[in-house]
């Protein structure tokens, strides 16, 4: 699944510019983003259909839930194969689709000793990732509104398959625009976008185990691992 990623402030600005989204608030660089925190998401806002950067809590809260604590971070991801029909995501899929910008995302591999070895995945061209997402608006009984989101996952490509059986949906710029703004009756077209990104467009880098703890949020989280001779995986095989 996709439960950890990082985002440079510059990459957020670049993603917003690509999609013509207004960036009304400054977001700092985050090196170790985990479910349950607020993240920037790009969505269509208002009747004029203008893209905007919104602050969304990562972990989708369906409108019908009575207690957001029961779901919340548990719905950080939505499976592409079932989101159009699953009650938790169905309404958001119809009218509340968004893009979650990222600089890279993390996955872990276990070595023979059972240690969790973190890997960082990004685009080979260095451009920001445009992750397909959904967003939702939940109103508490006292009237407080919480806007939340989930990242959509799909089958892994040949690179990710060595680490996990799922990967986030990475969209090209044109497809990201379609994902955010397509009409509700374009179900087949929307679902066709939720395919694995070609492995040739991605890079993988073993990084420091400092990122394993969600308490850490600094540059060391994306620093190359210092024990390269113990990578435990040959990506050329």
XYZ file of N, CA and C in Angstrom:
711
model
N 0.847 -1.188 0.000
C 0.000 0.000 0.000
C 0.890 1.248 0.000
N 0.291 2.409 0.095
C 1.062 3.652 0.170
C 0.725 4.333 1.489
N 1.594 4.139 2.489
C 1.349 4.707 3.804
C 2.413 5.704 4.236
N 3.374 5.987 3.372
C 4.397 6.950 3.720
C 4.929 7.598 2.450
N 5.037 8.907 2.430
C 5.635 9.588 1.284
C 6.287 10.878 1.738
N 7.001 11.540 0.827
C 7.575 12.826 1.178
C 7.286 13.823 0.076
N 7.295 15.116 0.441
C 6.936 16.166 -0.499
C 7.768 17.411 -0.239
N 8.529 17.814 -1.246
C 9.275 19.062 -1.171
C 8.342 20.227 -1.476
N 8.560 21.344 -0.807
C 7.739 22.528 -1.044
C 7.821 22.948 -2.508
N 9.005 22.840 -3.097
C 9.172 23.215 -4.499
C 8.398 22.309 -5.443
N 8.309 21.020 -5.111
C 7.563 20.089 -5.954
C 6.060 20.352 -5.861
N 5.582 20.774 -4.687
C 4.173 21.135 -4.571
C 3.860 22.327 -5.466
N 4.729 23.321 -5.448
C 4.522 24.497 -6.293
C 4.555 24.117 -7.771
N 5.471 23.200 -8.123
C 5.575 22.761 -9.521
C 4.323 22.003 -9.944
N 3.813 21.135 -9.058
C 2.598 20.373 -9.371
C 1.399 21.307 -9.509
N 1.306 22.284 -8.620
C 0.205 23.242 -8.683
C 0.257 24.041 -9.981
N 1.456 24.424 -10.397
C 1.608 25.179 -11.642
C 1.218 24.334 -12.842
N 1.634 23.056 -12.836
C 1.292 22.155 -13.934
C -0.218 22.063 -14.132
N -0.943 22.010 -13.008
C -2.385 21.790 -13.065
C -3.180 23.080 -12.941
N -2.493 24.221 -12.954
C -3.171 25.512 -12.914
C -3.913 25.764 -11.623
N -3.366 25.269 -10.503
C -4.054 25.374 -9.212
C -3.526 26.542 -8.392
N -4.437 27.246 -7.741
C -4.060 28.363 -6.873
C -3.474 27.817 -5.575
N -2.308 28.331 -5.209
C -1.648 27.930 -3.966
C -1.748 29.111 -3.002
N -2.778 29.088 -2.161
C -3.071 30.223 -1.288
C -2.381 30.124 0.068
N -1.792 28.980 0.369
C -1.125 28.770 1.643
C 0.226 28.118 1.410
N 1.205 28.501 2.218
C 2.527 27.907 2.102
C 2.576 26.576 2.853
N 3.099 25.559 2.191
C 3.318 24.258 2.813
C 4.815 23.995 2.819
N 5.351 23.659 3.970
C 6.770 23.376 4.061
C 7.092 21.970 3.583
N 8.364 21.697 3.351
C 8.813 20.359 2.965
C 8.562 19.377 4.101
N 8.005 18.222 3.773
C 7.783 17.149 4.737
C 8.477 15.899 4.214
N 9.322 15.295 5.061
C 10.134 14.170 4.621
C 9.558 12.809 4.987
N 8.539 12.782 5.827
C 8.037 11.495 6.314
C 6.548 11.628 6.643
N 5.745 11.730 5.617
C 4.303 11.948 5.780
C 3.596 10.616 5.990
N 2.786 10.547 7.027
C 2.064 9.317 7.378
C 0.574 9.617 7.511
N -0.284 8.604 7.408
C -1.724 8.810 7.569
C -2.057 9.496 8.895
N -3.096 10.311 8.847
C -3.552 11.002 10.048
C -3.154 12.457 10.115
N -2.231 12.879 9.220
C -1.802 14.282 9.224
C -2.434 15.016 8.048
N -2.364 16.340 8.080
C -2.906 17.151 6.989
C -1.903 17.235 5.854
N -2.389 17.101 4.628
C -1.531 17.127 3.450
C -2.169 18.014 2.383
N -1.393 18.550 1.457
C -1.971 19.325 0.364
C -2.509 18.419 -0.741
N -3.684 18.745 -1.229
C -4.286 18.027 -2.347
C -4.808 19.024 -3.358
N -4.768 18.676 -4.621
C -5.250 19.564 -5.687
C -6.599 19.052 -6.175
N -7.593 19.931 -6.201
C -8.946 19.547 -6.584
C -9.612 20.678 -7.349
N -10.729 20.380 -7.970
C -11.528 21.393 -8.651
C -12.442 22.048 -7.621
N -12.457 23.376 -7.606
C -13.247 24.102 -6.605
C -14.260 25.033 -7.263
N -15.441 25.106 -6.648
C -16.440 26.069 -7.081
C -17.115 25.752 -8.397
N -18.104 26.543 -8.721
C -18.887 26.339 -9.941
C -18.073 26.593 -11.204
N -17.055 27.424 -11.118
C -16.245 27.742 -12.289
C -15.237 26.634 -12.610
N -15.102 25.666 -11.727
C -14.209 24.546 -11.982
C -12.745 24.915 -12.001
N -12.341 25.793 -11.088
C -10.947 26.236 -11.020
C -10.174 25.355 -10.043
N -9.025 24.813 -10.445
C -8.231 23.986 -9.530
C -7.694 24.799 -8.351
N -7.619 24.178 -7.193
C -7.063 24.816 -6.010
C -6.265 23.793 -5.214
N -5.354 24.289 -4.384
C -4.631 23.437 -3.452
C -5.348 23.531 -2.108
N -5.835 22.398 -1.623
C -6.576 22.363 -0.367
C -5.811 21.567 0.676
N -6.050 21.871 1.942
C -5.445 21.122 3.041
C -6.413 20.019 3.457
N -5.968 18.766 3.332
C -6.831 17.615 3.566
C -6.180 16.669 4.572
N -6.967 16.090 5.442
C -6.441 15.111 6.396
C -6.307 13.779 5.685
N -5.121 13.171 5.764
C -4.888 11.905 5.054
C -5.514 10.751 5.838
N -6.552 10.184 5.267
C -7.355 9.143 5.879
C -8.806 9.526 5.676
N -9.423 9.014 4.626
C -10.740 9.488 4.209
C -11.828 9.162 5.227
N -12.648 10.174 5.525
C -13.769 10.035 6.451
C -15.059 10.120 5.648
N -15.765 9.015 5.421
C -17.008 9.043 4.647
C -18.051 9.950 5.308
N -18.909 10.551 4.506
C -19.917 11.472 5.038
C -20.878 10.792 5.992
N -21.093 9.489 5.816
C -22.105 8.791 6.599
C -21.607 8.256 7.934
N -20.290 8.304 8.177
C -19.796 7.739 9.433
C -20.183 8.621 10.618
N -20.478 8.009 11.737
C -20.835 8.745 12.943
C -19.613 9.068 13.797
N -18.594 8.232 13.705
C -17.387 8.427 14.493
C -16.171 8.326 13.587
N -15.549 9.456 13.230
C -14.398 9.418 12.315
C -13.225 8.633 12.854
N -13.136 8.470 14.158
C -12.026 7.730 14.745
C -12.089 6.249 14.400
N -13.278 5.758 14.052
C -13.438 4.340 13.718
C -12.776 4.027 12.385
N -12.806 4.981 11.453
C -12.218 4.762 10.127
C -10.971 5.623 9.970
N -11.167 6.886 9.622
C -10.043 7.808 9.553
C -8.842 7.265 8.815
N -7.715 7.140 9.538
C -6.453 6.717 8.935
C -6.518 5.321 8.333
N -7.515 4.522 8.720
C -7.656 3.187 8.143
C -7.979 3.267 6.658
N -8.551 4.376 6.227
C -8.915 4.557 4.815
C -7.934 5.505 4.136
N -6.646 5.352 4.440
C -5.626 6.170 3.799
C -5.480 5.816 2.330
N -5.799 4.556 1.987
C -5.726 4.077 0.602
C -7.078 3.577 0.141
N -7.309 3.659 -1.175
C -8.518 3.119 -1.793
C -8.091 2.252 -2.969
N -8.552 1.029 -3.021
C -8.187 0.122 -4.100
C -8.906 0.524 -5.384
N -8.156 0.665 -6.470
C -8.731 1.086 -7.747
C -9.827 0.138 -8.223
N -9.662 -1.152 -7.940
C -10.586 -2.157 -8.455
C -11.972 -2.083 -7.824
N -12.095 -1.473 -6.648
C -13.385 -1.490 -5.950
C -13.914 -0.122 -5.541
N -13.164 0.943 -5.799
C -13.571 2.241 -5.274
C -14.885 2.754 -5.860
N -15.226 2.340 -7.096
C -16.464 2.813 -7.718
C -17.702 2.185 -7.089
N -17.515 1.086 -6.370
C -18.661 0.365 -5.804
C -18.655 0.294 -4.282
N -17.500 0.481 -3.659
C -17.413 0.375 -2.208
C -18.038 1.591 -1.543
N -18.858 1.367 -0.533
C -19.608 2.448 0.110
C -18.714 3.569 0.620
N -17.532 3.238 1.106
C -16.646 4.245 1.686
C -16.128 5.243 0.654
N -16.041 4.821 -0.617
C -15.429 5.654 -1.648
C -16.350 6.002 -2.806
N -17.485 5.354 -2.918
C -18.340 5.481 -4.102
C -18.747 6.926 -4.395
N -19.226 7.641 -3.412
C -19.676 9.020 -3.644
C -18.515 9.931 -4.014
N -17.388 9.769 -3.340
C -16.230 10.597 -3.648
C -15.732 10.332 -5.067
N -15.794 9.086 -5.500
C -15.364 8.746 -6.855
C -16.209 9.485 -7.901
N -17.463 9.666 -7.616
C -18.357 10.314 -8.583
C -18.063 11.804 -8.709
N -17.859 12.495 -7.597
C -17.768 13.962 -7.660
C -16.591 14.591 -6.928
N -15.788 13.830 -6.213
C -14.733 14.452 -5.406
C -13.400 13.725 -5.610
N -12.851 13.902 -6.784
C -11.552 13.313 -7.113
C -10.475 14.384 -7.002
N -9.286 13.997 -6.624
C -8.217 14.969 -6.433
C -6.863 14.365 -6.794
N -5.861 15.200 -6.737
C -4.477 14.792 -6.956
C -3.693 15.082 -5.682
N -2.922 14.102 -5.233
C -2.049 14.280 -4.081
C -0.610 14.389 -4.598
N -0.022 15.570 -4.569
C 1.356 15.719 -5.051
C 2.348 15.069 -4.088
N 3.413 14.498 -4.632
C 4.456 13.880 -3.813
C 5.786 13.988 -4.550
N 6.855 13.966 -3.796
C 8.191 13.923 -4.393
C 8.662 12.483 -4.521
N 8.148 11.626 -3.667
C 8.486 10.209 -3.694
C 7.689 9.489 -2.625
N 7.651 8.159 -2.708
C 6.971 7.377 -1.685
C 7.874 6.227 -1.244
N 7.597 5.711 -0.056
C 8.449 4.691 0.550
C 7.762 3.325 0.576
N 8.573 2.295 0.427
C 8.149 0.918 0.679
C 9.295 0.226 1.412
N 8.983 -0.893 2.047
C 9.974 -1.590 2.853
C 10.190 -3.021 2.382
N 11.420 -3.481 2.552
C 11.808 -4.850 2.231
C 12.449 -5.455 3.471
N 12.130 -6.697 3.784
C 12.721 -7.365 4.943
C 13.986 -8.108 4.530
N 15.069 -7.930 5.295
C 16.288 -8.680 5.021
C 16.227 -10.020 5.765
N 17.204 -10.899 5.566
C 17.171 -12.227 6.212
C 17.080 -12.175 7.737
N 17.517 -11.063 8.331
C 17.465 -10.931 9.790
C 16.145 -10.334 10.271
N 15.261 -10.016 9.321
C 13.974 -9.457 9.700
C 13.967 -7.947 9.842
N 15.064 -7.288 9.477
C 15.116 -5.831 9.534
C 14.304 -5.227 8.387
N 13.641 -4.114 8.640
C 12.859 -3.430 7.622
C 13.748 -2.414 6.902
N 14.010 -2.673 5.627
C 14.878 -1.820 4.835
C 14.030 -0.897 3.964
N 14.094 0.412 4.197
C 13.262 1.344 3.430
C 13.830 1.689 2.062
N 12.931 1.805 1.093
C 13.284 2.214 -0.266
C 12.426 3.411 -0.644
N 13.015 4.307 -1.407
C 12.329 5.506 -1.871
C 12.132 5.414 -3.378
N 10.907 5.632 -3.827
C 10.565 5.562 -5.246
C 10.120 6.925 -5.749
N 10.593 7.273 -6.938
C 10.223 8.547 -7.532
C 10.220 8.465 -9.039
N 10.063 9.601 -9.672
C 10.094 9.659 -11.130
C 11.537 9.775 -11.610
N 11.864 9.089 -12.680
C 13.219 9.116 -13.218
C 13.617 10.500 -13.722
N 12.621 11.299 -14.155
C 12.920 12.634 -14.670
C 12.952 13.697 -13.573
N 12.728 13.289 -12.328
C 12.793 14.233 -11.220
C 11.557 15.093 -11.025
N 10.563 14.915 -11.855
C 9.330 15.698 -11.736
C 8.494 15.192 -10.553
N 7.624 16.045 -10.008
C 6.783 15.589 -8.892
C 5.796 14.513 -9.322
N 5.452 13.649 -8.389
C 4.448 12.621 -8.633
C 3.059 13.229 -8.478
N 2.159 12.853 -9.369
C 0.763 13.277 -9.291
C -0.055 12.032 -8.970
N -0.323 11.824 -7.686
C -1.010 10.624 -7.231
C -2.519 10.808 -7.303
N -3.209 9.825 -7.859
C -4.665 9.887 -7.934
C -5.246 9.728 -6.532
N -6.223 10.579 -6.207
C -6.830 10.512 -4.887
C -8.311 10.844 -4.908
N -8.924 10.689 -3.750
C -10.314 11.067 -3.525
C -10.342 11.969 -2.306
N -11.310 12.870 -2.252
C -11.448 13.679 -1.051
C -12.907 13.677 -0.596
N -13.099 13.974 0.663
C -14.434 13.933 1.248
C -14.578 15.037 2.293
N -15.817 15.441 2.549
C -16.114 16.463 3.543
C -17.083 15.879 4.567
N -16.638 15.838 5.833
C -17.450 15.254 6.907
C -17.830 16.329 7.909
N -19.110 16.390 8.238
C -19.602 17.383 9.191
C -19.928 16.718 10.524
N -19.317 17.215 11.588
C -19.583 16.717 12.934
C -20.938 17.224 13.408
N -21.551 16.570 14.388
C -22.856 17.003 14.907
C -22.883 18.472 15.321
N -21.761 18.992 15.834
C -21.735 20.397 16.254
C -21.449 21.354 15.105
N -21.245 20.799 13.895
C -21.078 21.632 12.710
C -19.668 21.746 12.176
N -18.685 21.261 12.913
C -17.297 21.319 12.447
C -17.112 20.439 11.213
N -16.420 20.974 10.209
C -16.194 20.232 8.963
C -14.744 19.773 8.877
N -14.551 18.504 8.552
C -13.222 17.941 8.326
C -13.135 17.454 6.887
N -12.184 17.976 6.145
C -11.964 17.520 4.772
C -10.795 16.537 4.782
N -11.004 15.409 4.144
C -10.024 14.325 4.208
C -9.783 13.737 2.818
N -8.810 12.834 2.722
C -8.481 12.267 1.417
C -7.940 10.852 1.549
N -7.897 10.157 0.420
C -7.289 8.829 0.323
C -6.499 8.767 -0.975
N -5.411 8.014 -0.971
C -4.599 7.790 -2.164
C -5.025 6.468 -2.791
N -5.219 6.469 -4.093
C -5.684 5.271 -4.791
C -4.495 4.383 -5.150
N -4.661 3.093 -4.919
C -3.608 2.134 -5.246
C -4.083 1.157 -6.318
N -3.118 0.579 -7.018
C -3.405 -0.369 -8.086
C -2.386 -1.507 -8.041
N -2.418 -2.376 -9.030
C -1.443 -3.468 -9.101
C -0.039 -2.895 -9.286
N 0.979 -3.576 -8.807
C 2.340 -3.043 -8.927
C 2.916 -3.230 -10.325
N 3.842 -2.349 -10.693
C 4.588 -2.574 -11.933
C 5.773 -3.487 -11.620
N 6.614 -3.746 -12.607
C 7.704 -4.699 -12.422
C 8.715 -4.253 -11.370
N 8.855 -2.952 -11.166
C 9.792 -2.452 -10.166
C 9.238 -2.622 -8.756
N 8.005 -2.237 -8.552
C 7.394 -2.271 -7.216
C 7.078 -3.692 -6.780
N 6.849 -4.582 -7.733
C 6.423 -5.955 -7.406
C 7.409 -6.661 -6.478
N 8.664 -6.299 -6.534
C 9.663 -6.921 -5.664
C 9.500 -6.502 -4.205
N 8.708 -5.452 -3.972
C 8.542 -4.920 -2.629
C 7.125 -5.076 -2.082
N 6.131 -4.950 -2.952
C 4.756 -4.950 -2.469
C 3.820 -5.344 -3.599
N 2.601 -5.795 -3.219
C 1.625 -6.207 -4.232
C 0.674 -5.076 -4.613
N 0.958 -3.849 -4.127
C 0.173 -2.669 -4.497
C 1.128 -1.502 -4.703
N 0.673 -0.492 -5.443
C 1.424 0.746 -5.597
C 0.432 1.888 -5.816
N 0.818 3.116 -5.497
C -0.080 4.242 -5.749
C -0.222 4.488 -7.245
N -1.358 5.034 -7.642
C -1.591 5.378 -9.048
C -0.887 6.696 -9.349
N 0.083 6.648 -10.263
C 0.834 7.831 -10.684
C 0.295 8.280 -12.044
N -0.195 9.512 -12.113
C -0.821 9.998 -13.334
C 0.072 10.978 -14.086
N 0.034 10.901 -15.405
C 0.664 11.909 -16.237
C -0.166 13.193 -16.132
N 0.426 14.327 -16.481
C -0.255 15.615 -16.316
C -1.631 15.646 -16.986
N -1.710 15.215 -18.239
C -2.993 15.235 -18.951
C -4.025 14.358 -18.256
N -3.592 13.178 -17.808
C -4.522 12.278 -17.131
C -4.929 12.809 -15.764
N -4.031 13.555 -15.117
C -4.364 14.154 -13.827
C -5.478 15.182 -13.999
N -5.410 15.947 -15.057
C -6.475 16.924 -15.327
C -7.801 16.212 -15.594
N -7.737 15.135 -16.353
C -8.949 14.369 -16.639
C -9.523 13.790 -15.354
N -8.640 13.242 -14.508
C -9.089 12.622 -13.257
C -9.827 13.623 -12.373
N -9.315 14.819 -12.265
C -9.950 15.821 -11.410
C -11.262 16.329 -11.984
N -11.325 16.458 -13.302
C -12.449 17.190 -13.871
C -13.432 16.449 -14.741
N -13.218 15.152 -14.999
C -14.130 14.419 -15.876
C -15.544 14.389 -15.306
N -16.515 14.279 -16.190
C -17.915 14.226 -15.773
C -18.211 12.905 -15.068
N -19.251 12.928 -14.263
C -19.596 11.746 -13.476
C -19.970 10.550 -14.344
N -20.427 10.795 -15.581
C -20.852 9.686 -16.431
C -19.684 9.064 -17.203
N -18.454 9.506 -16.887
C -17.277 8.989 -17.582
C -16.601 7.909 -16.766
N -17.380 7.049 -16.124
C -16.843 6.025 -15.213
C -15.783 5.161 -15.880
N -16.058 4.644 -17.043
C -15.112 3.753 -17.711
C -13.800 4.480 -18.019
N -13.905 5.721 -18.476
C -12.718 6.505 -18.791
C -11.885 6.745 -17.535
N -12.532 7.082 -16.433
C -11.827 7.343 -15.188
C -11.107 6.094 -14.683
N -11.812 4.979 -14.695
C -11.217 3.740 -14.194
C -10.043 3.292 -15.055
N -10.078 3.620 -16.334
C -8.982 3.221 -17.221
C -7.680 3.953 -16.891
N -7.781 5.069 -16.178
C -6.590 5.835 -15.813
C -5.834 5.206 -14.646
N -6.508 4.315 -13.928
C -5.948 3.797 -12.680
C -5.096 2.551 -12.899
N -4.156 2.663 -13.821
C -3.269 1.551 -14.181
C -1.873 1.807 -13.612
N -1.062 0.763 -13.481
C 0.303 0.949 -12.960
C 1.137 1.842 -13.872
N 1.935 2.682 -13.283
C 2.871 3.498 -14.037
C 3.978 2.598 -14.589
N 4.425 2.784 -15.838
C 5.518 1.965 -16.374
C 6.762 2.036 -15.489
N 7.349 0.892 -15.224
C 8.528 0.842 -14.355
C 9.683 1.671 -14.910
N 9.755 1.798 -16.220
C 10.848 2.536 -16.847
C 10.839 4.020 -16.497
N 9.723 4.524 -16.010
C 9.609 5.942 -15.664
C 9.960 6.221 -14.210
N 10.339 5.164 -13.478
C 10.559 5.306 -12.046
C 11.987 4.950 -11.629
N 12.369 5.411 -10.455
C 13.654 5.063 -9.862
C 13.425 4.501 -8.460
N 14.395 3.716 -7.978
C 14.339 3.152 -6.634
C 15.680 3.389 -5.950
N 15.645 3.793 -4.693
C 16.859 4.088 -3.933
C 16.695 3.626 -2.490
N 17.637 2.772 -2.020
C 17.629 2.407 -0.604
C 17.969 3.644 0.194
N 17.185 3.926 1.241
C 17.435 5.101 2.063
C 17.661 4.706 3.517
N 18.089 5.659 4.286
C 18.435 5.442 5.685
C 17.229 4.950 6.486
N 17.463 4.019 7.388
C 16.393 3.464 8.216
C 15.819 4.479 9.200
N 16.386 5.657 9.222
C 15.855 6.757 10.038
C 14.381 7.005 9.717
N 13.979 6.775 8.468
C 12.606 7.036 8.045
C 11.618 6.031 8.637
N 12.117 4.931 9.168
C 11.217 3.907 9.705
C 10.318 4.441 10.815
N 10.794 5.425 11.559
C 10.004 6.007 12.635
C 9.256 7.237 12.137
N 7.940 7.282 12.369
C 7.146 8.440 11.940
C 7.499 9.686 12.740
N 8.266 9.519 13.821
C 8.673 10.668 14.623
C 9.752 11.480 13.926
N 10.412 10.870 12.942
C 11.497 11.544 12.240
C 10.965 12.243 10.986
N 11.323 13.502 10.821
C 10.867 14.268 9.662
C 11.949 15.274 9.281
N 13.011 14.778 8.679
C 14.111 15.638 8.268
C 14.805 15.003 7.066
N 15.850 15.655 6.570
C 16.510 15.214 5.337
C 17.116 13.821 5.440
N 17.417 13.379 6.627
C 18.008 12.053 6.784
C 17.031 10.967 6.311
N 15.728 11.256 6.320
C 14.731 10.271 5.889
C 14.900 9.880 4.422
N 15.487 10.765 3.627
C 15.663 10.463 2.200
C 17.132 10.307 1.827
N 18.007 10.278 2.836
C 19.439 10.107 2.575
C 19.719 8.672 2.117
N 20.641 8.469 1.173
C 20.980 7.114 0.733
C 21.446 6.256 1.905
N 21.084 4.984 1.897
C 21.500 4.071 2.956
C 23.017 3.983 2.999
N 23.553 3.868 4.188
C 25.000 3.822 4.345
C 25.562 2.413 4.231
N 24.679 1.406 4.190
C 25.135 0.009 4.110
C 24.779 -0.581 2.757
N 25.206 0.061 1.687
C 24.821 -0.348 0.346
C 25.251 -1.772 0.010
N 26.281 -2.249 0.665
C 26.724 -3.605 0.385
C 25.741 -4.635 0.941
N 24.756 -4.190 1.717
C 23.780 -5.078 2.324
C 22.374 -4.778 1.832
N 22.244 -4.371 0.591
C 20.932 -3.989 0.061
C 19.933 -5.123 0.117
N 20.380 -6.348 -0.108
C 19.470 -7.489 0.002
C 18.597 -7.694 -1.203
N 18.793 -6.915 -2.275
C 17.951 -7.093 -3.455
C 18.720 -6.636 -4.685
N 18.726 -7.450 -5.710
C 19.369 -7.103 -6.965
C 18.289 -6.710 -7.940
N 18.166 -5.419 -8.236
C 17.106 -4.925 -9.106
C 17.326 -5.296 -10.561
N 18.496 -5.837 -10.885
C 18.759 -6.211 -12.275
C 18.312 -7.642 -12.582
N 17.810 -8.335 -11.575
C 17.383 -9.723 -11.814
C 15.886 -9.781 -11.900
